[in-house]
Coordinates of C-alpha atoms in Angstrom, one line a residue:
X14 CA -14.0 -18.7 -7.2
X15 CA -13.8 -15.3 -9.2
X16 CA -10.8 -13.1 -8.1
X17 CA -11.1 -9.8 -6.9
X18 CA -11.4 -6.8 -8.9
X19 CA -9.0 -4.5 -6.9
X20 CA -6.7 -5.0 -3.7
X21 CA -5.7 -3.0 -1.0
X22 CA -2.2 -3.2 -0.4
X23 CA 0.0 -2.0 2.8
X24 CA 3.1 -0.9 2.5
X25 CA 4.8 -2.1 5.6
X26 CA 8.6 -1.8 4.2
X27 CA 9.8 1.1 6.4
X28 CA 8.4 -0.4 9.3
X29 CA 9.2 -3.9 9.0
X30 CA 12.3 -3.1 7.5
X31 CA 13.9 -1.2 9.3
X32 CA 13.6 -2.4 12.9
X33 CA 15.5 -6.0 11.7
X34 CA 18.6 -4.3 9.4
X35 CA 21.5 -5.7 11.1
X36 CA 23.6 -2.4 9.7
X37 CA 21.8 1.1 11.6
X38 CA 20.0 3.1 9.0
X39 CA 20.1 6.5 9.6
X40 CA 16.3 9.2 10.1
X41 CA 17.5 10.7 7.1
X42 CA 17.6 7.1 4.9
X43 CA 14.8 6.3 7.0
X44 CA 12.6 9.6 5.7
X45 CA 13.6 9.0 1.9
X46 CA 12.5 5.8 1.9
X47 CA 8.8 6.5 3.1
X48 CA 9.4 9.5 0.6
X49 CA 10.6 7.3 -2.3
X50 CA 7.6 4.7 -1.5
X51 CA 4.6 7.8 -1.4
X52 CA 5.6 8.6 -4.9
X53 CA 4.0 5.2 -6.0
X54 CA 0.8 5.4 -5.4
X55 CA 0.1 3.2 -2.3
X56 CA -2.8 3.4 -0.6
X57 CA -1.5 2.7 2.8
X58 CA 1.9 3.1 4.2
X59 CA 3.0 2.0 7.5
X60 CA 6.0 4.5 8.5
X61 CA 7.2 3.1 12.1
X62 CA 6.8 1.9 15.5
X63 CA 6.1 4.2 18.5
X64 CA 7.8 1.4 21.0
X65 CA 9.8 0.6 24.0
X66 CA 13.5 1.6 22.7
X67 CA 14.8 -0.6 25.2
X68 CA 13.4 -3.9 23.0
X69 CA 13.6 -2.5 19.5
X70 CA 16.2 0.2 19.7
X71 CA 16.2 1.1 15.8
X72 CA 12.4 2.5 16.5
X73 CA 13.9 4.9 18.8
X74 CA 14.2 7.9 15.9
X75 CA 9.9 7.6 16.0
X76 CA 9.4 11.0 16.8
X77 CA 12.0 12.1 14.3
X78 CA 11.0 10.0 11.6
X79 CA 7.4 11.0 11.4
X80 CA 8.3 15.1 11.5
X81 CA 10.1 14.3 8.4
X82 CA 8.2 12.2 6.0
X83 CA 6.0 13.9 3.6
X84 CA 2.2 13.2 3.2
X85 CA 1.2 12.9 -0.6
X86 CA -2.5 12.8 -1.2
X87 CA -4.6 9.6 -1.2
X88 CA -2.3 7.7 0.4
X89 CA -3.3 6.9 4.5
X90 CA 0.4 6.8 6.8
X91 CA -0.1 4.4 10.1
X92 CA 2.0 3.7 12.4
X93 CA 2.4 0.3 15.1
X94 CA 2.3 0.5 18.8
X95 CA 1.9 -1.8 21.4
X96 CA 0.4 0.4 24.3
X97 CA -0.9 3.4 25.6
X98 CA 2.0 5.1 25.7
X99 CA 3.0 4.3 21.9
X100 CA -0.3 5.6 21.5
X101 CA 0.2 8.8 23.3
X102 CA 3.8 9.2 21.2
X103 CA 1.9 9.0 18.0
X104 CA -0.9 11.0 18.0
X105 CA 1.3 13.6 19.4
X106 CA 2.9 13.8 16.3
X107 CA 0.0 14.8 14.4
X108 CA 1.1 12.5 11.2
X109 CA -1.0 9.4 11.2
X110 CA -4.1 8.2 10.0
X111 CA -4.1 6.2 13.4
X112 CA -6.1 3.5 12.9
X113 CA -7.3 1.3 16.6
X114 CA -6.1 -2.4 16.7
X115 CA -6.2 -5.0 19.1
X116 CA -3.0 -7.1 18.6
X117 CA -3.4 -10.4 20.5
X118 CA -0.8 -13.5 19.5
X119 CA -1.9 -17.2 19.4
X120 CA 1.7 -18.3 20.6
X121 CA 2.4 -17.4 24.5
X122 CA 6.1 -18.4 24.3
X123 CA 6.1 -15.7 21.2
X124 CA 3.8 -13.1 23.0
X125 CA 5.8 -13.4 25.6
X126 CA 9.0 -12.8 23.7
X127 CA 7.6 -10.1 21.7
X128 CA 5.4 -8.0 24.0
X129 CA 6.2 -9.1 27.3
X130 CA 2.9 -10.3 28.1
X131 CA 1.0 -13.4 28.2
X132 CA -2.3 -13.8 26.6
X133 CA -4.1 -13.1 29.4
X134 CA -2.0 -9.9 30.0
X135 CA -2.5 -9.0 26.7
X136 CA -7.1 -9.2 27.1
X137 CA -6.4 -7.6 30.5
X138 CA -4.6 -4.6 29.1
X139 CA -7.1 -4.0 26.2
X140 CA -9.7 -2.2 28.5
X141 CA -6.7 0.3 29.0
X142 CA -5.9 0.2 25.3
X143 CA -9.7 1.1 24.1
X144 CA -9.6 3.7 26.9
X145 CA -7.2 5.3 25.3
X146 CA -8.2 5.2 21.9
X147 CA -11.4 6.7 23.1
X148 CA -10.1 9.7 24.2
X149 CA -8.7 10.3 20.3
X150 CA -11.5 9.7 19.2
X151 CA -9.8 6.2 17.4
X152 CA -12.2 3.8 16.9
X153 CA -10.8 -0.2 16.9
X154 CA -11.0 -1.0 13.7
X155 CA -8.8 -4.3 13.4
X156 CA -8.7 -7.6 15.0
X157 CA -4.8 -9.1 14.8
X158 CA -3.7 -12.3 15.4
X159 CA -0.4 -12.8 14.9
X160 CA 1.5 -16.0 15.0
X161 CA -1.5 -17.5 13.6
X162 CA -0.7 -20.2 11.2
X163 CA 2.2 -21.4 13.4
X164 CA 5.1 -20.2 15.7
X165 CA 9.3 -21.3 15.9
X166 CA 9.0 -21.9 19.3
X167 CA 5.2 -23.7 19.7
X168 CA 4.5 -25.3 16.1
X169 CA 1.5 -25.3 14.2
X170 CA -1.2 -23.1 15.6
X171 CA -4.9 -24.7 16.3
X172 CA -7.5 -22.9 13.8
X173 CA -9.8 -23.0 16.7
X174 CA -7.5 -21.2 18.8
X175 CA -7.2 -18.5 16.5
X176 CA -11.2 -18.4 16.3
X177 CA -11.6 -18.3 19.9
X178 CA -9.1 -15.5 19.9
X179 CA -10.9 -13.6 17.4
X180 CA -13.9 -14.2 19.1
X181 CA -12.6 -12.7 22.6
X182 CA -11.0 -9.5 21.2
X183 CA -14.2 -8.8 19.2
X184 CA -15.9 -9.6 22.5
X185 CA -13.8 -7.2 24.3
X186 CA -14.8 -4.2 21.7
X187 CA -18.3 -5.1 21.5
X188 CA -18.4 -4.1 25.6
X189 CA -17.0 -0.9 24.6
X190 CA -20.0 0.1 21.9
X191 CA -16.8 -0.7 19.4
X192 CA -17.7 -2.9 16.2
X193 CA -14.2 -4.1 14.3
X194 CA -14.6 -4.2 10.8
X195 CA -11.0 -6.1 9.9
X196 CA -9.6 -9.5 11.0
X197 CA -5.7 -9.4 10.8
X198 CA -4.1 -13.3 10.5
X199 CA -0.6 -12.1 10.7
X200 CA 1.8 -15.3 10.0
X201 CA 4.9 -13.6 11.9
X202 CA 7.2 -16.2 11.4
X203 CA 6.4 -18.0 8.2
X204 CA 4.4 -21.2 9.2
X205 CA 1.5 -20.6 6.9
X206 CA 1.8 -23.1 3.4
X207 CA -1.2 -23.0 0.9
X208 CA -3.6 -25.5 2.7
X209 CA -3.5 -24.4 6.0
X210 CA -3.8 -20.4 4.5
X211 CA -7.4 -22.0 2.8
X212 CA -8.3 -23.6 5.9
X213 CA -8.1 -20.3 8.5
X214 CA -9.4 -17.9 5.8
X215 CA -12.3 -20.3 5.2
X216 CA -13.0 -20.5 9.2
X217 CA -12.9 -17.0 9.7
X218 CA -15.0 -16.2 6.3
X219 CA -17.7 -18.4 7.5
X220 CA -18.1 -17.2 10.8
X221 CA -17.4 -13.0 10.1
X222 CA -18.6 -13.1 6.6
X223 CA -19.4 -9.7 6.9
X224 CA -16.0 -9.0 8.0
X225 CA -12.7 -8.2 6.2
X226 CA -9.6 -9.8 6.3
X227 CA -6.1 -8.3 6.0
X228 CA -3.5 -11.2 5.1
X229 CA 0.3 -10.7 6.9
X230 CA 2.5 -12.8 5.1
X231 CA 6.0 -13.9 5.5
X232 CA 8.1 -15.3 3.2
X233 CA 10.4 -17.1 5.4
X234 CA 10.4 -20.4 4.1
X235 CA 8.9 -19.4 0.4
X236 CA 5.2 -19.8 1.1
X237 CA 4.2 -16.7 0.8
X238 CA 3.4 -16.0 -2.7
X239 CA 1.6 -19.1 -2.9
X240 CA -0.5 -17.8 0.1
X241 CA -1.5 -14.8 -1.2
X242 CA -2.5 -16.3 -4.3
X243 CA -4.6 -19.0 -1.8
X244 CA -6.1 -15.6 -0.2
X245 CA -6.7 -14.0 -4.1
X246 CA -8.7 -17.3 -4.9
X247 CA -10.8 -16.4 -1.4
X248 CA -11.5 -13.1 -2.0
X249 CA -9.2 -11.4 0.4
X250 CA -8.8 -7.9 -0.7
X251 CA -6.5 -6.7 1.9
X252 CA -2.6 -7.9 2.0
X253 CA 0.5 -6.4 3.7
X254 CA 3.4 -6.8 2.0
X255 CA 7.3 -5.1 1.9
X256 CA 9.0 -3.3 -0.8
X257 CA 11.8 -5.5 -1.7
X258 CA 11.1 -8.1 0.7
X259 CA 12.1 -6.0 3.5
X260 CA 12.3 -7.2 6.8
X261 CA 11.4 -9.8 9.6
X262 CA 10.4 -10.0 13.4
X263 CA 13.3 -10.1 15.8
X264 CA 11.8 -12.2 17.4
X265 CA 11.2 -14.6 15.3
X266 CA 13.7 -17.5 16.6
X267 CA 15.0 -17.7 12.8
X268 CA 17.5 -15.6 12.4
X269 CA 18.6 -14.3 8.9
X270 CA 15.3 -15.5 6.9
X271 CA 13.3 -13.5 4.7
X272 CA 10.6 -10.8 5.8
X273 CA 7.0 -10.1 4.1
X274 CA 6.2 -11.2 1.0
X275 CA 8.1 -8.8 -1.8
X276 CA 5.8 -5.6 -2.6
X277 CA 6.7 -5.8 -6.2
X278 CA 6.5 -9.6 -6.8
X279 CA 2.6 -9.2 -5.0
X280 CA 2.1 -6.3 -7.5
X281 CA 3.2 -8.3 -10.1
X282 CA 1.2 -11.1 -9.7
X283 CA -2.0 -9.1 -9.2
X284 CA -1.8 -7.2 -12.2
X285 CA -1.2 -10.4 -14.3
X286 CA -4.1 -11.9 -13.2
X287 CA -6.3 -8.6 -14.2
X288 CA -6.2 -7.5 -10.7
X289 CA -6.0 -3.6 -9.7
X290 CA -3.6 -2.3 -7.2
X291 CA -3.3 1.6 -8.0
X292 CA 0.1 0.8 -7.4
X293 CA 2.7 2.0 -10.1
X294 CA 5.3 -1.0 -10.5
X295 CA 8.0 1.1 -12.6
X296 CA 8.4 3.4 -10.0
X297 CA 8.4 0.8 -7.2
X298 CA 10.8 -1.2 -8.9
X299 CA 13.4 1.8 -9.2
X300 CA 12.1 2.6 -5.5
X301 CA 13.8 -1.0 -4.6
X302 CA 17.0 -0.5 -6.7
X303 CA 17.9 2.8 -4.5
X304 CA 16.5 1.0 -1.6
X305 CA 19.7 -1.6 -2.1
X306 CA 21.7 1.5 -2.4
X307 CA 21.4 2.8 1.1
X308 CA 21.2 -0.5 2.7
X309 CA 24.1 -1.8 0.7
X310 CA 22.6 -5.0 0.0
X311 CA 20.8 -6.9 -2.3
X312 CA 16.9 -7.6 -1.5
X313 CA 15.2 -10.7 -2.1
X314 CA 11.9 -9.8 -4.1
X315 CA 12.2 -11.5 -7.6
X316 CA 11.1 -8.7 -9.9
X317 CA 13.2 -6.6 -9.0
X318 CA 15.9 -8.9 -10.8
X319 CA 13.4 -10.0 -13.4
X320 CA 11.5 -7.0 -14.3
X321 CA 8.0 -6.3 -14.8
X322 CA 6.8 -8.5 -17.9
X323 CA 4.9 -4.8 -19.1
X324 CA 8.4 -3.7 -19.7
X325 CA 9.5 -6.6 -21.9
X326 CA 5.7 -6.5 -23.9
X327 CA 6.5 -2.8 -24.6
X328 CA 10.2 -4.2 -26.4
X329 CA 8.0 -6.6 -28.0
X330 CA 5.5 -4.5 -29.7
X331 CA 8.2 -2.3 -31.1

């Protein structure tokens, strides 16, 4: 199996980040980091959550968040939202490349935690959700499963649940005239190890071939590089990742562990194996130092620490 010649990679940092920081992080911080990130090229950065401030309360500066970001050209900003209303909220904004998704999760104890829904809740609000999305003129775009490898508070998630989840959602677009064109397998918490990754992405390859997928990887028990190098192997073009290793689901029933894979460290390892991200590591990498800076802490992603090997070739030469 021939890797791919380029990637897509999603910055999720801001997002992901900042909603699990133990410390608050102020809309000014909050605006130089989505700032800092735009400077380096990404093709996708995920700015914030339009949700309920009662259940993740450092989302609540939304609104004030995406008035002060600045868009830089070529790079799409979206945003997450769990409902109608977060819907509403972003689009009013006027900032985002909104993008239609229908989130289901293949735990219920998790779903339940995390959205206050069960499954079924979840299908039976979707009519609402494509309703909505309608009347933007949004179309759904993205299938997302999260929790799909495995879940803290269920164990290891059935394949063939995850299918027949898949199956429903693209069901429930289909009966809107809507046609998804990405599969999210989102692996909230960290479950995912190399075999099972090679085992989902195969399922779903053979039965959407024509479909792609977008790998969301934790890193909470240190899988995730070795997953996304599974998905690299597959063909998987699409990845989300964090600068620095940034962040983590609240929900997660782990508290303290590791967030998405490390932006730089997925960089990295794509450019080494001839793979093209249009990202620019140097920058990123000095994006991730002053990152530490605000948060007054160290981040987890390795390059960061070890540098790019690029910058040790270029001592070399001389």
């Amino acid at each position: 199996m021939a890797f791919p010649k380029k990637v897509i990679i999603r910055e999720v940092g801001p997002r992901e980040g900042m909603q699990i920081e133990e410390a608050p992080v102020s809309t000014e911080d909050k605006i130089q980091i989505v700032d800092m990130i735009s400077e380096c090229n990404f093709p996708v950065i995920e700015v914030t959550s339009f949700v309920s401030p009662k259940w993740v309360p450092k989302m609540a500066d939304a609104e004030k968040v995406a008035a002060g970001f600045k868009r830089y050209p070529g790079t799409e900003y979206q945003c997450v939202y769990l409902n109608a209303k977060g819907i509403e909220r972003a689009q009013a904004t006027g900032k985002f490349d909104l993008e239609g998704v229908l989130q289901i999760t293949a735990s219920e104890t998790f779903s339940v935690k995390n959205t206050n829904l069960t499954i079924d809740e979840t299908f039976a609000k979707m009519d609402e959700r494509i309703c909505t999305l309608n009347e933007f003129n949004i179309p759904v775009q993205t299938i997302a499963v999260m929790t799909a490898f495995g879940c803290t508070y269920e164990g290891d998630t059935n394949p063939e649940l995850v299918i027949q989840l898949i199956e429903r959602s693209i069901a429930k677009a289909n009966s809107f005239g809507e046609n998804p064109k990405h599969i999210l397998l989102g692996d909230t918490v960290g479950w995912a190890n190399p075999i099972s990754t090679e085992m989902l992405v195969g399922k779903v390859q053979d039965r959407w071939p024509e479909k792609d997928i977008i790998l969301h990887l934790h890193d909470t028990r240190g899988m995730g590089m070795a997953n996304a190098y599974v998905g690299l192997k597959m063909g998987v073009t699409h990845y989300d990742s964090s600068v620095g290793g940034l962040g983590g689901c609240p929900f997660s029933g782990a508290k303290g562990a590791a967030g998405n894979i490390a932006t730089e460290d997925l960089v990295h390892m794509c450019h080494e194996l001839g793979i093209s991200t249009g990202i620019d590591l140097e920058k990123l990498l000095k994006v991730t130092e002053k990152i530490e800076g605000i948060l007054g802490r160290e981040l987890p992603s390795k390059v960061s620490k070890g540098r790019s090997l690029n910058s040790y070739r270029r001592i070399a030469s001389h």
